[in-house]
Every structure is written in structure tokens, then in C-alpha cells.
Coordinates of C-alpha atoms and ligand atoms in Angstrom, one line a residue:
M22 CA 123.6 123.3 142.9
K23 CA 122.5 121.5 145.8
T24 CA 118.7 121.8 146.5
L25 CA 117.7 122.4 150.2
E26 CA 116.5 119.5 151.4
M27 CA 113.3 120.2 153.5
P28 CA 111.6 117.7 155.1
L29 CA 107.8 118.1 156.0
K30 CA 105.8 116.2 157.5
G31 CA 102.5 116.2 155.6
D32 CA 99.9 116.9 153.4
V33 CA 97.2 119.1 154.5
T34 CA 94.9 121.9 152.5
L35 CA 94.4 125.3 154.1
N36 CA 90.7 126.1 153.6
L37 CA 89.8 129.4 154.0
E38 CA 85.6 130.0 154.5
N39 CA 84.2 133.4 154.3
L40 CA 87.0 135.1 155.9
S41 CA 86.3 139.0 157.5
V42 CA 88.4 141.4 158.5
S43 CA 87.1 145.0 160.2
F44 CA 89.4 148.0 160.8
G45 CA 86.5 150.1 162.0
G46 CA 84.2 150.5 159.5
L47 CA 87.1 149.2 156.2
M48 CA 86.7 146.0 155.6
A49 CA 90.3 145.0 155.1
L50 CA 89.3 141.3 154.2
N51 CA 85.4 140.9 152.9
D52 CA 83.7 137.4 152.6
V53 CA 87.3 135.6 151.1
T54 CA 87.2 132.0 150.5
M55 CA 90.1 130.1 149.3
S56 CA 91.9 127.1 149.5
L57 CA 95.5 126.5 149.8
K58 CA 96.5 123.0 148.6
P59 CA 99.3 121.4 149.7
N60 CA 102.8 122.3 148.0
V61 CA 101.1 124.5 145.7
W62 CA 103.1 128.2 145.0
N63 CA 99.9 130.6 145.4
G64 CA 100.5 134.1 144.4
L65 CA 98.3 136.6 146.0
I66 CA 98.3 140.1 143.9
G67 CA 96.5 143.1 144.3
P68 CA 96.8 146.6 144.5
N69 CA 98.3 148.4 147.5
G70 CA 95.7 148.1 150.4
A71 CA 93.7 145.8 148.6
G72 CA 94.2 143.2 152.0
K73 CA 97.6 141.5 151.2
T74 CA 99.5 141.5 154.5
T75 CA 95.8 141.8 156.6
L76 CA 95.7 137.8 154.9
L77 CA 98.8 136.8 155.8
N78 CA 98.5 138.4 159.7
V79 CA 95.4 136.2 159.9
L80 CA 97.6 132.9 158.7
S81 CA 100.0 133.7 160.9
G82 CA 97.9 133.8 164.0
F83 CA 98.9 137.7 164.3
L84 CA 95.2 139.0 163.8
V85 CA 92.1 137.5 164.7
P86 CA 89.3 137.3 162.1
T87 CA 86.6 139.2 162.9
G88 CA 84.4 136.7 160.5
G89 CA 84.6 133.3 158.9
S90 CA 87.2 130.3 159.7
I91 CA 90.4 128.9 159.1
H92 CA 91.1 125.1 158.8
L93 CA 94.1 123.5 158.3
G94 CA 93.2 119.8 157.3
D95 CA 90.5 118.7 159.9
E96 CA 92.4 120.8 162.9
N97 CA 90.3 124.8 162.9
M98 CA 93.2 127.6 163.1
T99 CA 90.4 130.3 163.5
G100 CA 91.7 132.7 166.0
Q101 CA 94.7 130.5 167.3
S102 CA 97.8 131.9 168.4
T103 CA 101.0 132.9 166.7
Q104 CA 102.8 129.9 168.3
N105 CA 100.2 127.7 167.2
W106 CA 100.9 128.6 164.1
V107 CA 104.6 128.2 164.1
E108 CA 104.2 125.1 165.2
R109 CA 102.5 123.8 162.8
G110 CA 105.1 124.9 160.5
I111 CA 103.0 127.9 159.2
L112 CA 105.4 130.7 158.6
R113 CA 105.8 134.2 157.6
G114 CA 108.2 137.1 156.3
F115 CA 107.7 140.0 156.7
Q116 CA 106.9 143.2 154.3
M117 CA 109.3 145.4 156.6
P118 CA 112.2 142.8 157.9
R119 CA 111.8 142.3 161.5
L120 CA 115.4 141.2 162.8
L121 CA 117.4 141.3 166.1
E122 CA 119.8 144.2 165.4
G123 CA 122.4 143.7 167.6
E124 CA 122.8 140.4 167.2
T125 CA 124.7 138.7 163.8
V126 CA 123.2 137.5 161.0
F127 CA 123.9 133.5 162.5
V128 CA 122.8 134.6 165.6
N129 CA 119.0 135.2 163.8
I130 CA 118.9 132.4 161.3
M131 CA 119.6 129.9 164.1
L132 CA 116.2 131.4 165.8
G133 CA 114.5 129.8 162.7
R134 CA 115.2 126.9 164.3
H135 CA 113.8 127.3 168.1
R136 CA 111.0 125.1 167.2
F137 CA 113.4 121.9 166.6
L138 CA 115.0 122.4 169.9
S139 CA 114.3 119.0 172.2
S140 CA 116.3 119.4 175.1
G141 CA 115.2 122.0 178.0
L142 CA 116.8 124.7 180.1
G143 CA 118.9 122.4 181.9
A144 CA 120.5 120.1 178.9
Q145 CA 121.2 123.2 177.5
I146 CA 123.3 125.2 180.6
L147 CA 124.7 122.0 181.3
R148 CA 125.5 121.1 177.9
L149 CA 124.1 117.8 177.9
P150 CA 124.7 115.5 174.8
Q151 CA 120.9 115.8 173.6
Y152 CA 121.4 119.2 174.0
M153 CA 124.6 119.4 172.3
A154 CA 123.4 117.1 169.1
D155 CA 120.5 119.2 168.4
E156 CA 123.1 122.0 168.8
K157 CA 125.3 120.8 165.8
R158 CA 122.1 119.5 163.8
D159 CA 121.2 123.1 163.7
R160 CA 124.1 125.1 163.1
D161 CA 124.9 122.6 160.2
A162 CA 121.2 123.7 158.9
C163 CA 122.0 126.9 159.3
M164 CA 125.4 127.0 157.7
E165 CA 123.8 125.3 154.2
I166 CA 120.8 127.6 153.9
A167 CA 122.9 130.6 154.8
E168 CA 125.5 129.3 151.7
R169 CA 122.5 129.2 149.6
L170 CA 121.5 132.7 150.5
L171 CA 124.8 133.8 150.1
L172 CA 124.9 135.1 153.3
G173 CA 128.3 132.9 154.3
D174 CA 130.5 136.3 154.4
V175 CA 128.7 138.4 156.4
L176 CA 127.7 135.9 159.4
E177 CA 129.1 137.3 161.8
E178 CA 127.9 140.6 161.3
P179 CA 125.5 142.4 163.0
I180 CA 121.9 143.2 161.6
S181 CA 122.6 146.7 161.9
N182 CA 125.5 146.7 159.5
L183 CA 123.4 145.3 156.9
T184 CA 121.6 146.9 153.4
F185 CA 117.9 146.6 153.2
G186 CA 118.3 143.6 150.2
T187 CA 120.7 141.8 153.0
R188 CA 118.5 141.9 155.9
R189 CA 115.4 140.1 153.7
L190 CA 117.9 137.7 152.7
V191 CA 118.5 137.3 156.5
E192 CA 114.8 137.3 156.8
I193 CA 114.0 134.4 154.1
A194 CA 117.2 132.2 155.7
R195 CA 115.8 132.3 158.9
L196 CA 111.9 131.7 157.8
L197 CA 114.1 128.5 155.5
A198 CA 115.7 127.9 158.3
A199 CA 112.6 126.5 160.7
E200 CA 111.6 124.3 157.9
P201 CA 108.4 125.5 157.2
K202 CA 105.1 123.5 156.1
I203 CA 103.5 126.6 154.7
A204 CA 105.3 129.6 154.2
L205 CA 104.6 133.0 153.6
F206 CA 106.5 135.6 151.8
D207 CA 105.2 139.2 151.8
E208 CA 107.1 140.9 149.0
P209 CA 110.3 139.1 149.7
A210 CA 112.3 140.5 146.5
A211 CA 111.0 144.5 147.1
G212 CA 114.0 147.1 148.1
M213 CA 116.7 144.7 146.4
D214 CA 118.6 145.6 144.1
P215 CA 118.7 144.0 140.9
D216 CA 121.1 141.4 141.2
L217 CA 120.1 140.4 143.7
R218 CA 116.6 140.0 143.4
H219 CA 118.1 138.0 140.6
E220 CA 120.0 135.7 142.8
L221 CA 116.4 135.6 145.6
V222 CA 114.6 134.5 142.8
S223 CA 116.3 131.7 141.3
I224 CA 116.4 130.6 144.9
L225 CA 112.9 130.6 145.4
A226 CA 112.4 129.1 142.0
E227 CA 114.5 126.3 143.2
I228 CA 112.6 125.7 146.9
Q229 CA 109.7 125.9 144.5
S230 CA 110.0 123.5 142.5
A231 CA 111.6 120.8 145.0
G232 CA 107.9 120.6 145.3
K233 CA 107.8 119.7 149.2
I234 CA 106.3 123.5 150.3
T235 CA 103.2 125.2 150.2
A236 CA 103.5 128.9 149.6
V237 CA 101.8 132.8 149.6
L238 CA 104.2 134.7 147.4
V239 CA 102.4 138.3 147.9
E240 CA 104.3 140.4 145.4
H241 CA 103.7 143.2 143.1
D242 CA 106.0 141.7 140.4
V243 CA 103.8 139.8 138.6
D244 CA 106.5 138.2 135.8
L245 CA 108.1 136.9 139.1
V246 CA 104.8 135.5 140.4
R247 CA 104.2 134.0 136.8
R248 CA 107.3 131.8 137.0
L249 CA 107.0 130.9 140.7
C250 CA 103.2 130.4 141.6
P251 CA 101.2 128.2 139.0
V252 CA 97.9 129.3 140.9
S253 CA 97.4 132.9 142.0
H254 CA 94.5 134.8 143.8
V255 CA 93.5 138.7 143.0
L256 CA 92.3 140.6 146.2
D257 CA 90.9 144.1 145.6
A258 CA 90.0 146.2 148.3
G259 CA 89.2 143.2 150.9
R260 CA 87.3 141.1 147.9
L261 CA 88.4 138.4 146.6
I262 CA 88.2 139.0 142.7
A263 CA 89.5 136.3 140.8
H264 CA 91.8 133.4 141.1
G265 CA 92.9 130.3 139.4
A266 CA 95.8 129.8 136.6
T267 CA 98.4 132.3 137.0
D268 CA 98.1 133.3 133.0
E269 CA 94.7 133.3 132.7
V270 CA 93.7 135.5 136.1
L271 CA 96.4 138.0 134.7
G272 CA 94.7 138.5 131.6
L273 CA 91.0 138.7 133.0
Q274 CA 89.5 142.2 132.5
Q275 CA 88.7 143.2 136.1
V276 CA 92.2 142.2 137.6
Q277 CA 93.5 144.6 134.8
Q278 CA 91.1 147.0 135.7
A279 CA 91.8 146.4 139.7
Y280 CA 95.6 145.4 139.5
F281 CA 96.7 148.2 136.6
G282 CA 94.0 150.3 136.1
V283 CA 93.8 149.5 132.5
D284 CA 90.7 148.3 130.9
H285 CA 90.4 146.2 127.7
D286 CA 87.5 146.0 125.7
Ligands
ATP419 N1 96.3 147.6 161.6 C1 95.1 148.3 161.5 N2 94.3 149.2 161.6 C2 93.8 150.3 160.8 N3 93.5 149.5 159.1 C3 94.5 148.9 159.1 C4 95.8 147.9 159.7 N4 95.9 147.1 159.2 C5 95.6 147.4 157.9 N5 95.0 148.4 157.5 C6 93.9 148.7 156.2 O1 93.2 147.5 155.9 C7 93.4 147.5 154.3 C8 94.2 147.1 153.8 O2 96.0 147.2 154.4 P1 96.8 145.8 153.9 O3 98.2 146.3 154.6 O4 96.4 144.6 154.2 O5 97.4 145.8 152.5 P2 98.3 145.4 151.3 O6 97.0 144.4 149.9 O7 98.9 144.9 152.2 O8 98.7 146.8 150.6 P3 100.5 146.7 150.2 O9 100.6 146.4 148.3 O10 100.4 148.4 150.1 O11 101.2 146.3 150.9 C9 94.7 149.0 153.8 O12 93.4 149.9 153.5 C10 95.1 149.6 155.5 O13 95.2 150.6 155.5
MG420 MG1 100.7 144.9 152.4

């Protein structure tokens, strides 16, 4: 099987320090400190309402934290715009896929390539050689990703015709088309039928083992987290209650208690 090429630009750690987000009186994130090392896949787990999606919102510029800081290498990313996060190759998927409903699968995947456009609007209108070259490169990249994500037969279908699981695949394809340096997945396998889920997991495992991408994977299925993420972080009611090697973290009493409601001796 062909491995997707993910050219990435550098090895930088994303450091979150004393990060807080409050909504009125509710602390959705409370003094969270964590370090996301380059090319490592990080599980982010915790019960409903723990603050997982809120953390991804902060790590993509959708939310400005009320306290703390985020640094990408030496660069202070705290409160930067979504565009600045995207330009640095930090890209996210959504718990509910956000796609252009009236457009085709292919057009939606091509949106992921937007950040690579080097030619201006004039060159596009006049179809100058630079634009044509960019477009061919982007089309080829999207075709390859679409094939790998089993979307080859539905490229011309509008999104509104697709099942929920296939929409998820399109969103993941768009994210991969943007060649992320850091990818943030919010429950990518939720709502998929078992066959599709199985395929998705093997695709993600293939990308993970290529070792060229940092990821944060929010997922309730701990077996999936075990398979894809060597390290994990556990949130509970906005607080980071554990982090470390995934197997060890999942065995901790406070994690079992928070996540599964199980209390071991
Ligand atoms: N925009 C908002 N305004 C007010 N409260 C919010 C907002 N977004 C999230 N919250 C609250 O913050 C807390 C954390 O929510 P978040 O969506 O981050 O949880 P989660 O861990 O992703 O949960 P789930 O597993 O259900 O997706 C919850 O109590 C939620 O109700
Ligand atoms: Mg969530």
C-alpha cells in the first residue's frame, strides 16, 4: 500500500502553559500545562464536557484563552487568528464535519490546498503558467488523498448526498490535503459504521507510523487511542488529571474513576 507523503517543515514543540478558558463562571479549561512533541501522536481523552473540544478550539485560534500561553517553538501563538494557525500548518477537524454542502467532494478536498496557492487572482483569471502548474500539483495531491480515503467513486457527488461517515472522510481528506504539521482530530471515527471505521483507523495508523506529523486525537474509543497514540493526556472538568504513556495513563485509578466511573482498590 502506498504511504501518503506528508512533507513537513520543521520539528517544533507546541507548549501550552497554565492555559485557562472560562465561559462565565464555568472553567472549561483550568490551568492546563502540556507539551506536544514533534511527530508524536497524543491522545486527548476525558468524559463528556471535560474540555477536549475547547482545547482544540484554542489550538486553532477559534477561541482566545482567558489565561496562560501557547508557544510553537519560540513563537507566541496565544490569541493568534485562525489564519495564522493554518499558515503554520496547524489544522483541525471538527466534531461535526463542516463542509460546503452544495459543493462536490473534490471541491471540498481542494479547499485544503488553499494555503499553497502561490499565484494571485490575476494569474488565476488569465490561467498563467504558474497558476496552471499550482493547480495541477494540487489536483494530483487531492486525487491521491481521495483515493486513499476511499472517496475516488464519489468525487463529483455534492456533500449533501453523503452519509455522515463519508462526510467525516471528506473532512479528514481536506485536512490531509493541507499537509498539516500538527493535525487536531476531534473524534474522527465517531458515527462511522464498523467497516468504514476499520478503514479509517488503518489509514490513520499508516500516517502515524510514517512519523512525519504531530497529532492530537480526541477520541472516546480508548482502544483506538491505544493503537494510534503512544502518549495521552486526560482532562476531567477542565483539569489535566494525567499524562504519559497511554497504557500507563489508562491504568491509573484517577483516570478509571473519571472516565469510566470505575473505582479500583
Ligand atoms: N461556547 C461555549 N459557551 C459556554 N460553554 C461552553 C462553550 N463551549 C463549551 N462549553 C462548556 O465547556 C465545557 C467543556 O466543553 P467541551 O465541548 O470542550 O467538552 P468535550 O470534552 O469536548 O466534551 P464531549 O466529549 O462531549 O465532546 C462543557 O461544560 C461545555 O458545556
Ligand atoms: Mg468535544
